[in-house]
């Protein structure tokens, strides 16, 4: 397959990285393997962005019930226990409102490697959607205010309003830093909470994003067209 095409891309991050690694040996895969590996693992993702200076929720690695109890002692409740891998649209996570519920929460996620995240007081959620070319050139679309219902994106609204716009430059600066650190090529989305302290990074998606679907009718060039332009 790789020998038959000029460039390979993907639209979903829960895919086998070994396949991408093999494809990369035979041809050009964009975005690259590193972005996919980091985005697939919540602990790696939070650690990577924190190392780049991004503001995140307080978090701790959880590999056992003892780890969870220790993390709850450090972070407190309420908190959210999330599986490190294969969690999206609210899957693979459980809220913990009382430390006494730690054992039940650990069972509920299948006793699998996880991350405990403290709650973040925030006013709104939003995303920064960018496209980066192989030459490092970056363009941003307007950032929408996002509303999630049961962990699934329901609406994305533009203009986002003054709360988000006041901290948008900080969020874009971090998104640019992340894209450059990954030598990223294609469309990249970072999701943020708008908090009193400024933008709080939540997660990233190394792909076209549902909060950017408005660009089909609402932008001069959609995220889909610019993704193809970038990777080619």
Coordinates of C-alpha atoms in Angstrom, one line a residue:
X1 CA 0.0 0.0 0.0
X2 CA 2.7 2.5 1.0
X3 CA 4.6 1.8 -2.2
X4 CA 1.5 2.5 -4.3
X5 CA 0.8 6.0 -2.9
X6 CA 2.8 9.3 -2.4
X7 CA 1.6 10.2 1.1
X8 CA -0.4 8.6 3.9
X9 CA -2.5 10.3 6.5
X10 CA -5.1 9.3 9.1
X11 CA -8.3 10.8 10.5
X12 CA -8.5 8.9 13.8
X13 CA -5.9 8.4 16.5
X14 CA -6.9 5.1 18.0
X15 CA -5.1 3.1 15.3
X16 CA -2.1 0.7 15.6
X17 CA 1.1 2.7 15.7
X18 CA 3.0 -0.3 14.5
X19 CA 1.1 0.0 11.2
X20 CA 2.1 3.7 10.9
X21 CA 5.7 2.8 11.8
X22 CA 5.8 0.3 9.0
X23 CA 4.2 2.7 6.5
X24 CA 6.7 5.3 7.5
X25 CA 9.6 3.1 6.5
X26 CA 8.2 2.7 3.0
X27 CA 6.7 6.1 2.3
X28 CA 5.7 9.5 3.7
X29 CA 3.3 9.5 6.7
X30 CA 1.9 12.9 7.9
X31 CA 1.3 13.7 10.7
X32 CA 4.3 11.7 12.0
X33 CA 4.5 8.8 14.3
X34 CA 5.5 10.8 17.4
X35 CA 2.3 12.9 17.4
X36 CA 0.2 9.8 17.2
X37 CA 2.0 8.0 20.0
X38 CA 1.7 11.0 22.3
X39 CA -2.0 11.7 21.6
X40 CA -2.8 8.0 22.2
X41 CA -1.6 8.1 25.8
X42 CA -3.2 10.6 28.2
X43 CA -0.3 10.6 30.6
X44 CA 2.2 11.1 27.9
X45 CA 0.1 13.9 26.4
X46 CA -0.3 15.8 29.7
X47 CA 3.4 15.3 30.5
X48 CA 4.6 16.4 27.1
X49 CA 2.5 19.6 27.1
X50 CA 3.5 20.4 30.7
X51 CA 7.2 20.1 29.8
X52 CA 6.6 22.6 27.0
X53 CA 5.3 25.1 29.6
X54 CA 1.6 24.5 29.1
X55 CA -0.9 24.8 32.0
X56 CA -2.8 21.5 32.7
X57 CA -5.1 20.1 35.3
X58 CA -3.1 18.6 38.3
X59 CA -2.5 15.0 37.3
X60 CA -0.8 11.8 38.5
X61 CA 0.0 8.4 37.0
X62 CA -2.1 5.5 38.3
X63 CA -1.0 1.9 37.8
X64 CA -2.6 0.3 40.8
X65 CA -5.2 0.9 43.5
X66 CA -2.4 2.0 45.9
X67 CA -1.3 4.6 43.2
X68 CA -4.9 5.8 43.0
X69 CA -5.2 6.3 46.8
X70 CA -1.9 8.1 46.8
X71 CA -2.9 10.3 43.9
X72 CA -6.2 11.2 45.6
X73 CA -4.3 12.2 48.7
X74 CA -2.2 14.6 46.6
X75 CA -4.9 15.9 44.2
X76 CA -8.0 15.6 46.3
X77 CA -11.6 15.2 45.1
X78 CA -13.5 15.7 43.0
X79 CA -11.3 14.2 40.4
X80 CA -11.6 12.2 37.2
X81 CA -9.9 8.8 36.6
X82 CA -9.2 8.2 32.9
X83 CA -7.7 5.2 31.2
X84 CA -4.4 6.2 29.5
X85 CA -5.4 4.7 26.2
X86 CA -8.5 4.3 24.0
X87 CA -10.6 7.0 25.7
X88 CA -12.5 9.5 23.6
X89 CA -16.0 11.0 23.7
X90 CA -16.2 10.5 27.4
X91 CA -15.3 6.8 27.2
X92 CA -12.8 5.2 29.7
X93 CA -13.3 7.6 32.5
X94 CA -15.1 7.9 35.9
X95 CA -15.6 10.8 38.3
X96 CA -14.5 10.3 41.9
X97 CA -16.3 12.6 44.3
X98 CA -15.2 10.8 47.5
X99 CA -11.9 9.0 48.2
X100 CA -13.9 6.1 49.6
X101 CA -15.0 5.3 46.0
X102 CA -11.5 4.7 44.8
X103 CA -11.8 0.9 44.7
X104 CA -15.0 1.0 42.7
X105 CA -13.6 3.5 40.3
X106 CA -10.5 1.4 39.7
X107 CA -12.7 -1.6 39.0
X108 CA -14.9 0.4 36.7
X109 CA -12.1 1.3 34.3
X110 CA -10.9 -2.3 34.3
X111 CA -7.8 -1.9 36.5
X112 CA -5.8 -0.6 33.6
X113 CA -3.1 2.0 33.5
X114 CA -4.7 5.4 34.0
X115 CA -4.3 9.1 34.9
X116 CA -6.0 10.9 37.7
X117 CA -6.9 14.5 36.9
X118 CA -8.1 17.2 39.3
X119 CA -11.2 19.2 38.4
X120 CA -10.5 22.5 36.7
X121 CA -12.9 25.4 37.4
X122 CA -13.6 27.0 34.0
X123 CA -16.0 29.3 32.2
X124 CA -16.0 27.8 28.7
X125 CA -14.3 25.1 26.6
X126 CA -12.7 25.9 23.2
X127 CA -10.3 24.5 20.7
X128 CA -7.4 25.9 18.8
X129 CA -7.3 24.5 15.2
X130 CA -4.1 25.0 13.2
X131 CA -2.5 23.7 10.0
X132 CA 1.3 23.4 9.7
X133 CA 3.1 22.9 6.5
X134 CA 6.3 20.9 6.0
X135 CA 8.2 24.2 5.9
X136 CA 6.9 25.1 9.4
X137 CA 4.5 27.7 8.2
X138 CA 1.3 27.8 10.5
X139 CA -2.2 29.2 10.0
X140 CA -5.0 29.3 12.6
X141 CA -8.7 29.2 12.1
X142 CA -11.0 31.1 14.5
X143 CA -11.5 29.2 17.7
X144 CA -15.0 28.1 18.5
X145 CA -16.6 27.9 21.9
X146 CA -17.5 24.2 22.4
X147 CA -20.3 22.6 24.4
X148 CA -20.1 18.9 25.3
X149 CA -23.0 16.8 26.4
X150 CA -22.2 13.5 28.0
X151 CA -18.6 13.8 26.9
X152 CA -19.5 14.3 23.2
X153 CA -19.2 17.6 21.3
X154 CA -22.7 19.0 20.7
X155 CA -22.0 22.5 19.4
X156 CA -19.1 24.8 18.2
X157 CA -19.9 28.5 18.1
X158 CA -18.1 31.3 16.4
X159 CA -17.4 34.1 17.4
X160 CA -16.4 32.5 20.7
X161 CA -17.0 35.6 22.8
X162 CA -14.8 37.9 25.0
X163 CA -13.8 35.3 27.7
X164 CA -12.1 33.0 25.2
X165 CA -10.8 35.8 22.9
X166 CA -9.0 37.4 25.9
X167 CA -6.8 34.3 26.3
X168 CA -6.7 33.1 22.8
X169 CA -3.2 34.3 22.0
X170 CA -1.7 32.4 24.9
X171 CA -3.5 29.2 23.7
X172 CA -2.3 29.8 20.2
X173 CA 1.3 30.3 21.4
X174 CA 1.2 26.9 23.2
X175 CA -0.4 25.2 20.2
X176 CA 2.4 26.6 18.0
X177 CA 5.0 25.4 20.4
X178 CA 3.5 21.9 20.4
X179 CA 3.3 21.7 16.6
X180 CA 6.9 22.9 16.3
X181 CA 8.1 20.4 18.9
X182 CA 6.5 17.5 17.0
X183 CA 7.6 18.9 13.6
X184 CA 3.9 18.4 12.8
X185 CA 2.5 18.5 9.3
X186 CA -1.2 18.8 8.7
X187 CA -4.2 19.9 10.8
X188 CA -3.7 19.8 14.6
X189 CA -6.3 20.6 17.3
X190 CA -5.7 21.4 21.0
X191 CA -8.7 21.6 23.3
X192 CA -8.6 24.1 26.2
X193 CA -10.6 25.2 29.3
X194 CA -11.0 29.0 29.7
X195 CA -10.2 29.5 33.3
X196 CA -9.5 32.5 35.5
X197 CA -5.8 31.7 35.4
X198 CA -5.8 31.5 31.6
X199 CA -6.0 28.7 29.1
X200 CA -5.8 25.2 30.6
X201 CA -4.8 22.4 28.1
X202 CA -7.1 19.4 28.1
X203 CA -6.1 17.2 25.1
X204 CA -4.9 17.2 21.6
X205 CA -6.0 15.5 18.4
X206 CA -3.5 14.9 15.6
X207 CA -6.1 15.0 12.9
X208 CA -9.0 16.9 11.5
X209 CA -11.4 17.7 14.3
X210 CA -15.2 17.8 14.7
X211 CA -15.0 21.3 16.2
X212 CA -13.6 22.4 12.9
X213 CA -16.3 21.1 10.7
X214 CA -17.8 24.6 10.5
X215 CA -14.8 25.5 8.2
X216 CA -16.4 23.7 5.3
X217 CA -19.0 26.5 4.9
X218 CA -17.5 29.1 7.2
X219 CA -13.9 29.6 6.1
X220 CA -12.3 30.5 2.9
X221 CA -10.4 27.2 3.0
X222 CA -11.7 24.3 5.1
X223 CA -9.7 22.2 7.4
X224 CA -10.0 19.3 5.0
X225 CA -8.6 21.2 2.0
X226 CA -5.7 22.7 4.0
X227 CA -4.8 19.3 5.5
X228 CA -4.4 17.9 2.0
X229 CA -2.4 21.0 1.0
X230 CA -0.1 20.6 4.0
X231 CA 0.6 16.9 3.7
X232 CA 1.1 17.1 0.0

